[in-house]
PDB file of C-alpha atoms in Angstrom:
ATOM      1  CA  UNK A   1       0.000   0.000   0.000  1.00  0.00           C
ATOM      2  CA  UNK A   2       0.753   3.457   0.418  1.00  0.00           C
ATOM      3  CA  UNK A   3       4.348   4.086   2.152  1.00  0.00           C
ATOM      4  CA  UNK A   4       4.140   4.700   6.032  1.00  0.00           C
ATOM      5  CA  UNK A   5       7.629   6.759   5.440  1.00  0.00           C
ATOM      6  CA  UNK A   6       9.002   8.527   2.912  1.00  0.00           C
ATOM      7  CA  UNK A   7       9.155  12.093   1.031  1.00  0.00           C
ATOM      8  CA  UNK A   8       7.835  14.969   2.584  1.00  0.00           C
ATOM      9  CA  UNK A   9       7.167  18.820   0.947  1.00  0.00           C
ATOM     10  CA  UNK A  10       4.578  20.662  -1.187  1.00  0.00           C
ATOM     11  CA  UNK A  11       5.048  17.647  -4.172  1.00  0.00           C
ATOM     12  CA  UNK A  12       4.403  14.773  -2.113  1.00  0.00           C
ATOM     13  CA  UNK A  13       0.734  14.601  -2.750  1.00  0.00           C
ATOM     14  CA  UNK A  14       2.334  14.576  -6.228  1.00  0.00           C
ATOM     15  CA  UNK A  15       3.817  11.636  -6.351  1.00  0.00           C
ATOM     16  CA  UNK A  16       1.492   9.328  -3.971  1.00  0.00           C
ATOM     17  CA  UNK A  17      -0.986  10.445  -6.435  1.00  0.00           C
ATOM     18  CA  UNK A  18       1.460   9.135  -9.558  1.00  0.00           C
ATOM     19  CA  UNK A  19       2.097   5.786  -7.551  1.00  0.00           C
ATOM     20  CA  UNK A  20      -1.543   4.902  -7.647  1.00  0.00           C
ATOM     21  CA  UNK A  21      -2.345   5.416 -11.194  1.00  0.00           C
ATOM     22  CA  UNK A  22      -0.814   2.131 -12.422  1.00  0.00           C
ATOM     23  CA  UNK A  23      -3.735   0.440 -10.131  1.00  0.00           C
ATOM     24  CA  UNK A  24      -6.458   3.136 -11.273  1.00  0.00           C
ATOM     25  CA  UNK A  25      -5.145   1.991 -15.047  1.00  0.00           C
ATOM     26  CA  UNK A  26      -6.342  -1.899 -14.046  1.00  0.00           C
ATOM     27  CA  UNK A  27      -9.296  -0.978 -12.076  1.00  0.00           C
ATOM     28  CA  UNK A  28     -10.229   0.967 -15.609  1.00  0.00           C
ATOM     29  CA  UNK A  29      -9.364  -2.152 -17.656  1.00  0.00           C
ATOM     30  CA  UNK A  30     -11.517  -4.605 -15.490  1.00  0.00           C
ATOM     31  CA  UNK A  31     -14.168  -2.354 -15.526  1.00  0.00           C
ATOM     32  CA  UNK A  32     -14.282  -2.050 -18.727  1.00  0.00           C
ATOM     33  CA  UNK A  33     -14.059  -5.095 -20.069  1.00  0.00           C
ATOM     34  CA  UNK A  34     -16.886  -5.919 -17.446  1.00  0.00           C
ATOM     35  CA  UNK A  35     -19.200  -3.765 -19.761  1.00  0.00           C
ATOM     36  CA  UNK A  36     -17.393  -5.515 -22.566  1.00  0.00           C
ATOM     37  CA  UNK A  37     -18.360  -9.041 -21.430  1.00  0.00           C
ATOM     38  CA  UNK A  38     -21.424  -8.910 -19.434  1.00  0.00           C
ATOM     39  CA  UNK A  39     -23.248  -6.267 -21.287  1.00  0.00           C
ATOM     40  CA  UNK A  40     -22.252  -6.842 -25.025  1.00  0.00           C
ATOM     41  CA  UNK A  41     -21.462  -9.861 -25.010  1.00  0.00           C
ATOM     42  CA  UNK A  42     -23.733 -11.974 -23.329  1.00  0.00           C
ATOM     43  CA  UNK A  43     -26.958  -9.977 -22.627  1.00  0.00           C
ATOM     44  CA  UNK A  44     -26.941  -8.257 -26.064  1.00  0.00           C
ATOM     45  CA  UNK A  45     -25.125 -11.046 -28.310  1.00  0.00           C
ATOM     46  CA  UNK A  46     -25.528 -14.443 -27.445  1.00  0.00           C
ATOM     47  CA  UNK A  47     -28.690 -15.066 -27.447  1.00  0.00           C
ATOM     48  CA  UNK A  48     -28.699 -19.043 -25.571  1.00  0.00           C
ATOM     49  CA  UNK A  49     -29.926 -18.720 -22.433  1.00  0.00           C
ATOM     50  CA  UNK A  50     -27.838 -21.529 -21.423  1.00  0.00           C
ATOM     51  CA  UNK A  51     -24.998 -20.585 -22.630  1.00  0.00           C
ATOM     52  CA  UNK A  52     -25.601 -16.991 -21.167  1.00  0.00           C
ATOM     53  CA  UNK A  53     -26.117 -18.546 -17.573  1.00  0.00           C
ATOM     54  CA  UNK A  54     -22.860 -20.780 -17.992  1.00  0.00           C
ATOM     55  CA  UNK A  55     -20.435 -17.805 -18.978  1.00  0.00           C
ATOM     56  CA  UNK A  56     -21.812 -15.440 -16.760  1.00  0.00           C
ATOM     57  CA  UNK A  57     -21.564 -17.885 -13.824  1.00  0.00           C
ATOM     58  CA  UNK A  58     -17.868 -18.688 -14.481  1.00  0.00           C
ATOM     59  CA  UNK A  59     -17.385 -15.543 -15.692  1.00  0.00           C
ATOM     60  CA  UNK A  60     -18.456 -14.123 -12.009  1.00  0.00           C
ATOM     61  CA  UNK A  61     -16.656 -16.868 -10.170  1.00  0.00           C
ATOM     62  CA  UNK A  62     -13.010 -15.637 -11.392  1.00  0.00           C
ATOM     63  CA  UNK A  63     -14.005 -12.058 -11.136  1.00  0.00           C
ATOM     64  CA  UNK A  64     -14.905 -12.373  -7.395  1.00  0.00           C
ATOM     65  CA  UNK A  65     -11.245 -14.379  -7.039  1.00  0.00           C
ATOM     66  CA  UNK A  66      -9.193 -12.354  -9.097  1.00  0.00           C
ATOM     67  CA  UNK A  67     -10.854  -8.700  -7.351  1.00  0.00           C
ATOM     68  CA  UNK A  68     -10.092 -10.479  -4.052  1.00  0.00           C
ATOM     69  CA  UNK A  69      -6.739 -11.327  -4.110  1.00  0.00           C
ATOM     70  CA  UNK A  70      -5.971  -7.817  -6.258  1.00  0.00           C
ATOM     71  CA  UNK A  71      -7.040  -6.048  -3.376  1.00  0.00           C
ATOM     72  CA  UNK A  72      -5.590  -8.295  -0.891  1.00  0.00           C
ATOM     73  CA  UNK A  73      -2.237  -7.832  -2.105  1.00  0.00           C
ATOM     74  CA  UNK A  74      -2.414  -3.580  -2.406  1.00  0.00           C
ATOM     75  CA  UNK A  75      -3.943  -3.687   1.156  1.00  0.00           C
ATOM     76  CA  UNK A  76      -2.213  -6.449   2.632  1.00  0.00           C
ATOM     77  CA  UNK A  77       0.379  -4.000   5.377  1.00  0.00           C
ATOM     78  CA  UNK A  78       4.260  -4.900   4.453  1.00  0.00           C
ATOM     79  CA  UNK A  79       4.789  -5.086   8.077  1.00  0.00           C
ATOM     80  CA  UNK A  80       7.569  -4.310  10.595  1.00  0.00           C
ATOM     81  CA  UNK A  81      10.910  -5.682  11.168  1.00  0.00           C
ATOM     82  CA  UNK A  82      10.851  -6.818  14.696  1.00  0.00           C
ATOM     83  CA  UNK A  83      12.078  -4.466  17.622  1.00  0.00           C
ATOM     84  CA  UNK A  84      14.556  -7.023  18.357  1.00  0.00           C
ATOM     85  CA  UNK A  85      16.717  -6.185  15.306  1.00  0.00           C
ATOM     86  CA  UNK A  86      16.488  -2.220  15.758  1.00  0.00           C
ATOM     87  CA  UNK A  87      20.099  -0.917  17.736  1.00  0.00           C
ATOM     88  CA  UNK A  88      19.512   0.627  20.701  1.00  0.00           C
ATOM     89  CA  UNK A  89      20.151   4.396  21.779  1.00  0.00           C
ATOM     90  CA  UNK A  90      23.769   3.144  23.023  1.00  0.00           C
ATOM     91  CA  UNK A  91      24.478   0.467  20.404  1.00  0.00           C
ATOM     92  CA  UNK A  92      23.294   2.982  17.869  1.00  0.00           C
ATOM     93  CA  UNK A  93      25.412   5.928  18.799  1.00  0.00           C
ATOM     94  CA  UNK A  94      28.225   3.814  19.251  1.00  0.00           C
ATOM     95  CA  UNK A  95      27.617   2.426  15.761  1.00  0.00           C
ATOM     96  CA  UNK A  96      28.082   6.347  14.858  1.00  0.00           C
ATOM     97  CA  UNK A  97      30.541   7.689  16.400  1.00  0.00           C
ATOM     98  CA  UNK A  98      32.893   4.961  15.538  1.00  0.00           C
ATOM     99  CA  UNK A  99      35.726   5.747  14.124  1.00  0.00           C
ATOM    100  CA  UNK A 100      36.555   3.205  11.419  1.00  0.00           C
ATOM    101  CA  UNK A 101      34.517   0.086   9.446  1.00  0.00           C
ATOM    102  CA  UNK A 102      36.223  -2.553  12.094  1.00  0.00           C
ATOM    103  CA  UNK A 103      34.816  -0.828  15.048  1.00  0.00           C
ATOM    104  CA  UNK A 104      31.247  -0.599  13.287  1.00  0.00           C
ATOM    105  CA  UNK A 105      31.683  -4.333  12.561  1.00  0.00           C
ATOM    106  CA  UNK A 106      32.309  -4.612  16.162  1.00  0.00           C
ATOM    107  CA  UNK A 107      29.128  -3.096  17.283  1.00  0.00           C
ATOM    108  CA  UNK A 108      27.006  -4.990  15.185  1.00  0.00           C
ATOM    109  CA  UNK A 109      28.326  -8.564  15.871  1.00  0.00           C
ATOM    110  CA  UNK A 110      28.513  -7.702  19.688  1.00  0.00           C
ATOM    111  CA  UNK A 111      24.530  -6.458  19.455  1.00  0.00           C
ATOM    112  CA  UNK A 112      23.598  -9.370  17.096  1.00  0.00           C
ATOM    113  CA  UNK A 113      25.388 -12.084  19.560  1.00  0.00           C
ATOM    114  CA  UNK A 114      23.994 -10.655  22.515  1.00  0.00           C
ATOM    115  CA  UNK A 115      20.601 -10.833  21.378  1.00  0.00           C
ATOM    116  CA  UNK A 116      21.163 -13.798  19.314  1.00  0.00           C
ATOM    117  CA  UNK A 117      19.800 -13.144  16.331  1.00  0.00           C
ATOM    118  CA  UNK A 118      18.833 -15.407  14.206  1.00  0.00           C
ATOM    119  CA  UNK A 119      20.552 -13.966  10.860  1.00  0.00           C
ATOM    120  CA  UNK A 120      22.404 -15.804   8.489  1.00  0.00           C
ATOM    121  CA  UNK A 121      22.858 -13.699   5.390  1.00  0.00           C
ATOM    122  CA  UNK A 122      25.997 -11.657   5.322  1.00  0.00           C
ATOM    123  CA  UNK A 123      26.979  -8.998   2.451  1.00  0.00           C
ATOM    124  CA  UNK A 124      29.521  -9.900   0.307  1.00  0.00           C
ATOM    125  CA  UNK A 125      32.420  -8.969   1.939  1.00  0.00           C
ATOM    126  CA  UNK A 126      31.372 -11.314   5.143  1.00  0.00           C
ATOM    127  CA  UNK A 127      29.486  -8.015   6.945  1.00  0.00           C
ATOM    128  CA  UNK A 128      26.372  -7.976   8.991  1.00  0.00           C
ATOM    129  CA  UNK A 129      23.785  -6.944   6.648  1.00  0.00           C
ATOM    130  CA  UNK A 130      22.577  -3.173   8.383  1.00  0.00           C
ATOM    131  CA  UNK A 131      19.998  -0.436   6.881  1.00  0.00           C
ATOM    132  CA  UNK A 132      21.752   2.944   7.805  1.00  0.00           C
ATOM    133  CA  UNK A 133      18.215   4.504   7.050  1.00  0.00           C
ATOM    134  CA  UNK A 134      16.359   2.299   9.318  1.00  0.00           C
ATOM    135  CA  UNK A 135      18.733   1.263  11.908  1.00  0.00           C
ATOM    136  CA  UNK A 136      18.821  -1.671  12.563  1.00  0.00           C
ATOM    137  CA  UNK A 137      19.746  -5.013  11.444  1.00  0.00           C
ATOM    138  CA  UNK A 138      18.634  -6.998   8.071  1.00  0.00           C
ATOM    139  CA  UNK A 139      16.810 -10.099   8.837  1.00  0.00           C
ATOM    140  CA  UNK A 140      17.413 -12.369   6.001  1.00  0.00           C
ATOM    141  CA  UNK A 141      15.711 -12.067   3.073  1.00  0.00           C
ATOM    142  CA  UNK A 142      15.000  -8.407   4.076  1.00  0.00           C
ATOM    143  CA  UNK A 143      15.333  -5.066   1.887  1.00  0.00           C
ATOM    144  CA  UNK A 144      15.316  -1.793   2.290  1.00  0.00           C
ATOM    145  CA  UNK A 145      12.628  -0.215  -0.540  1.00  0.00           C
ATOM    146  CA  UNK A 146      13.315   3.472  -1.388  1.00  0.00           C
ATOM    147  CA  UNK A 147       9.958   3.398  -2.807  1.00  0.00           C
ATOM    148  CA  UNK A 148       7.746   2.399   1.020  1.00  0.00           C
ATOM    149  CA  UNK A 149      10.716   3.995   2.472  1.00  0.00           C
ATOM    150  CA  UNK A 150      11.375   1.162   4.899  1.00  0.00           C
ATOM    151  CA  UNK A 151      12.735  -2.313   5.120  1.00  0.00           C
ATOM    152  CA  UNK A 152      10.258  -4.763   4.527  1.00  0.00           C
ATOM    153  CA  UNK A 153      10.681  -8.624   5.468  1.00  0.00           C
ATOM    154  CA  UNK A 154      11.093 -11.326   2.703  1.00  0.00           C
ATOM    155  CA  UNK A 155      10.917  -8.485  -0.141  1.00  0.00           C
ATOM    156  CA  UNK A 156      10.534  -9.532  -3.263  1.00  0.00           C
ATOM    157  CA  UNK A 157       9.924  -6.499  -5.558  1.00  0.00           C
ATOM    158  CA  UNK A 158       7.812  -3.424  -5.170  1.00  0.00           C
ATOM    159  CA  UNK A 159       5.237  -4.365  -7.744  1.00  0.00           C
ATOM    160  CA  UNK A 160       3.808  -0.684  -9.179  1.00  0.00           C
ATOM    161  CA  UNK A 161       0.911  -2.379 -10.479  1.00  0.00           C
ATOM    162  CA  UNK A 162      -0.212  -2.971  -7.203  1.00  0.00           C
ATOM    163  CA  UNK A 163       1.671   0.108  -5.254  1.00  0.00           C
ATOM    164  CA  UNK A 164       2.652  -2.080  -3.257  1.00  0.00           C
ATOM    165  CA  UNK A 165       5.834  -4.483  -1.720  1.00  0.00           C
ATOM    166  CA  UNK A 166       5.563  -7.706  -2.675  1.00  0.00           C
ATOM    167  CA  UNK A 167       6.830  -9.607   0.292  1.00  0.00           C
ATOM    168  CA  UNK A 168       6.248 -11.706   3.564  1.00  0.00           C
ATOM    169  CA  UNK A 169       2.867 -10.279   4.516  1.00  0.00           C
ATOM    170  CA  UNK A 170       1.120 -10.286   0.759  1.00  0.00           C
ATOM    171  CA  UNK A 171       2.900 -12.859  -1.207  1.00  0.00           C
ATOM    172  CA  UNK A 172       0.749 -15.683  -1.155  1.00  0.00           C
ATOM    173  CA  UNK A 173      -1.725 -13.220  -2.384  1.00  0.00           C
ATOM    174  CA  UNK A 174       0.357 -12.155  -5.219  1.00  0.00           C
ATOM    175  CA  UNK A 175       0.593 -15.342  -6.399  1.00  0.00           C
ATOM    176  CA  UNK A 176      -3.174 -15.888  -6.229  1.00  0.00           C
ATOM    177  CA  UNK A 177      -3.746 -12.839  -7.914  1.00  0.00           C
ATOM    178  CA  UNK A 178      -1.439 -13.544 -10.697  1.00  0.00           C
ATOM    179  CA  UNK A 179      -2.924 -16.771 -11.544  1.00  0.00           C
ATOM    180  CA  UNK A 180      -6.234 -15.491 -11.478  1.00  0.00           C
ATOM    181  CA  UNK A 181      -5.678 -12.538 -13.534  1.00  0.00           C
ATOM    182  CA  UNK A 182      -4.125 -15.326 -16.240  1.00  0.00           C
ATOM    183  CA  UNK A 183      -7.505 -17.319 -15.419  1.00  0.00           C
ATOM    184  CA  UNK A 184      -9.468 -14.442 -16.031  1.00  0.00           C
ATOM    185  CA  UNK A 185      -7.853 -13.129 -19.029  1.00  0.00           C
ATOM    186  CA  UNK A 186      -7.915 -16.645 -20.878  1.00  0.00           C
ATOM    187  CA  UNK A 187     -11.518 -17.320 -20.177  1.00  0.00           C
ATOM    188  CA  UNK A 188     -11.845 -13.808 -21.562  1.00  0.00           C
ATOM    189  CA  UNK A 189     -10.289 -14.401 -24.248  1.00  0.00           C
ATOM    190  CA  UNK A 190     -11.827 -17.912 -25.409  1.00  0.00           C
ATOM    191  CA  UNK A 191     -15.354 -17.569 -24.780  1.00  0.00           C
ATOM    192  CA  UNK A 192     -15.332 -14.334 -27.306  1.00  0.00           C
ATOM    193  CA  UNK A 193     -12.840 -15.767 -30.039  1.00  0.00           C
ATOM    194  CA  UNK A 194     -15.461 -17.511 -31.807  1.00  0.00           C
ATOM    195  CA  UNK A 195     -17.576 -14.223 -32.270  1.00  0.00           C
ATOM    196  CA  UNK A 196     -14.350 -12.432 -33.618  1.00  0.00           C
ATOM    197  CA  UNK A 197     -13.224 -15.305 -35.790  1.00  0.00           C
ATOM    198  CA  UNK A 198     -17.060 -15.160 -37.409  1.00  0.00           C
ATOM    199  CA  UNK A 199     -17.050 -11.457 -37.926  1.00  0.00           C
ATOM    200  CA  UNK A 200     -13.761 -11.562 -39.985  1.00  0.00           C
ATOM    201  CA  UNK A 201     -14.998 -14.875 -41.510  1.00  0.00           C
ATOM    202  CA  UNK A 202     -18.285 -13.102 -42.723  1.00  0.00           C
ATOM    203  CA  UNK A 203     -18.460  -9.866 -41.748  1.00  0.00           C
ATOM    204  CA  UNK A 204     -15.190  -8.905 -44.056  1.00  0.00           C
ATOM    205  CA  UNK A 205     -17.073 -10.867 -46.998  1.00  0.00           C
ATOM    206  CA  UNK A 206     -20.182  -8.836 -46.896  1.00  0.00           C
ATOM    207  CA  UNK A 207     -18.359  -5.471 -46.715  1.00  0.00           C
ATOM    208  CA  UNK A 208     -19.548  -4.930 -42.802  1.00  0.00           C
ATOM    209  CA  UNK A 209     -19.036  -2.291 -41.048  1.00  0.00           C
ATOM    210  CA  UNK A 210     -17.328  -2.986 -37.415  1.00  0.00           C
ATOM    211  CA  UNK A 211     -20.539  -3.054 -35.052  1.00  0.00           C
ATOM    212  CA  UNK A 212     -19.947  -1.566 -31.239  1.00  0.00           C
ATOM    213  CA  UNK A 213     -19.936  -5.247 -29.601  1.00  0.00           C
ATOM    214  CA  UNK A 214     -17.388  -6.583 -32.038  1.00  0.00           C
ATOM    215  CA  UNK A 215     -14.762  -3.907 -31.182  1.00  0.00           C
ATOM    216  CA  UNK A 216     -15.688  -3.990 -27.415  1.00  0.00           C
ATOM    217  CA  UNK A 217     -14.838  -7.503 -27.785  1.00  0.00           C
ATOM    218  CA  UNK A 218     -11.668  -7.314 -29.848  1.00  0.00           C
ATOM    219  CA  UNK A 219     -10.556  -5.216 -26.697  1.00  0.00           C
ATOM    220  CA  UNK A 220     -10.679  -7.487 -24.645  1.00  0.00           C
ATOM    221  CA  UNK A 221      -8.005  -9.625 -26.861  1.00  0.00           C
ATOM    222  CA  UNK A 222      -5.898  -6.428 -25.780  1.00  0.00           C
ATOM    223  CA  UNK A 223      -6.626  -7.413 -22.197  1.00  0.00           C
ATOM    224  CA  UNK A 224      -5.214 -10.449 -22.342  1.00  0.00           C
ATOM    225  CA  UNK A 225      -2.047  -9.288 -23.958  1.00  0.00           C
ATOM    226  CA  UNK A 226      -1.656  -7.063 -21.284  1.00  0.00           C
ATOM    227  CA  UNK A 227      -2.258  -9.222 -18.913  1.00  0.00           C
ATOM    228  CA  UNK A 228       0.243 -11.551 -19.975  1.00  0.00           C
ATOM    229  CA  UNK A 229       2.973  -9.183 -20.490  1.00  0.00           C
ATOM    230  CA  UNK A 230       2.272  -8.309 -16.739  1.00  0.00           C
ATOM    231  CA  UNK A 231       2.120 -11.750 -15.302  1.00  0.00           C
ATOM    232  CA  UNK A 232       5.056 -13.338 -17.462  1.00  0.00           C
ATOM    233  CA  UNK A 233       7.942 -10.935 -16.323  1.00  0.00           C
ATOM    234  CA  UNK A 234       6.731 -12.490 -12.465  1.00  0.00           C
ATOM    235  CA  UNK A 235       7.698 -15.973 -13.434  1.00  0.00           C
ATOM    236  CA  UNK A 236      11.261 -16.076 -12.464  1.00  0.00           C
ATOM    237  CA  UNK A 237      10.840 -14.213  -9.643  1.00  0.00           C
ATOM    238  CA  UNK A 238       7.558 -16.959  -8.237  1.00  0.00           C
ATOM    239  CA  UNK A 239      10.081 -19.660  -9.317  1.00  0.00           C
ATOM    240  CA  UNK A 240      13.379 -18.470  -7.572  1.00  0.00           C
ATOM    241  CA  UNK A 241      11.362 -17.764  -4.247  1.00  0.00           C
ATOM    242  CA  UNK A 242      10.066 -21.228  -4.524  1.00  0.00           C
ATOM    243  CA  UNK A 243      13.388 -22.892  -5.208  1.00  0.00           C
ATOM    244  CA  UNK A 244      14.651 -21.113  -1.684  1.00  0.00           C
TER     245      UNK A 244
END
């Protein structure tokens, strides 16, 4: 969701407004294509009431699904990294006023083994992981995002689409919501081909002129490309998470 932290000044309003227009852009699409499907397709097109009933009803099912976990994941809260992990007043200022790398090492390995922290990711030069922003110490698995302005635990990415992290608190729902968003998109997609594949089959012959529900319909071909192109770039990142 929106950052907790962050940028402050006569432009912020700016850009918290800018980070939610990537979600206002799908809430547009599914809307639309809503109109698309329900109205034009199968109360003014098909004209089987059985086959109506059927495609609304799945239709509906993966709508409810896909809204759910789409607003589960933007409203899911990233979280906090435990209190345990955050250097004390006297840890911290010693951490500051040190005068060299060493004695900063010092401080955190003394603070991490008295408290016994459970950490096991180092950087790459052997270091304990620590946010200078937020201090305190990095579980694993935890980054800081410039974008919530905080460290967030098991981050993945910060997803724009959903202005939101994707991490600990909201991935499950990610996943959900990626999946049903492919659902949704190829149900989409199939239960109209046959009316576009018979307008350019006889509708091109005859010299027709594109009618409204035909091009709302060819839209929604659009949706699906979009939707794929926003699910498929997730792939390796659903795969390496599962793989650790």
């Amino acid at each position: 969701m929106a950052p907790r932290t962050g940028m402050y000044g006569p432009c912020s309003w700016c850009v918290r407004v800018a980070k939610w227009l990537p979600v206002v852009f799908i809430v547009g699409i599914v809307v639309w294509s809503y109109y698309a499907y329900v109205i034009q397709l199968n109360i003014l097109t098909i004209e089987s009431n059985i086959q109506k009933t059927l495609y609304l009803l799945v239709y509906h099912v993966i709508l409810v699904l896909f809204v759910w976990s789409y607003w589960q994941t933007i409203f899911t809260d990233i979280g906090f990294v435990p209190k345990q992990f955050r250097l004390p007043p006297t840890e911290l200022e010693s951490y500051e006023c040190a005068a060299t790398e060493e004695t900063r090492r010092d401080v955190l390995e003394h603070f991490m083994g008295k408290h016994g922290l459970p950490v096991v990711n180092r950087t790459m030069t052997g270091d304990i992981r620590y946010c200078e922003k937020c201090c305190h110490i990095k579980p694993d698995r935890c980054h800081h995002c410039s974008v919530c302005g905080e460290c967030v635990l098991k981050m993945d990415h910060h997803c724009p689409w959903v202005n939101n992290c994707v991490s600990f608190t909201n991935y499950k729902f990610f996943v959900l919501f990626l999946g049903y968003a492919f659902l949704y998109c190829v149900f989409v997609a199939a239960t109209t081909l046959q009316y576009i594949i018979e307008f350019w089959r006889v509708g091109d012959a005859q010299g027709w002129q594109v009618p409204h529900p035909v091009r709302v319909l060819r839209g929604g071909h659009v949706f699906y490309q979009f939707g794929v192109l926003v699910g498929l770039p997730h792939i390796p990142h659903i795969e390496e998470q599962v793989h650790h």
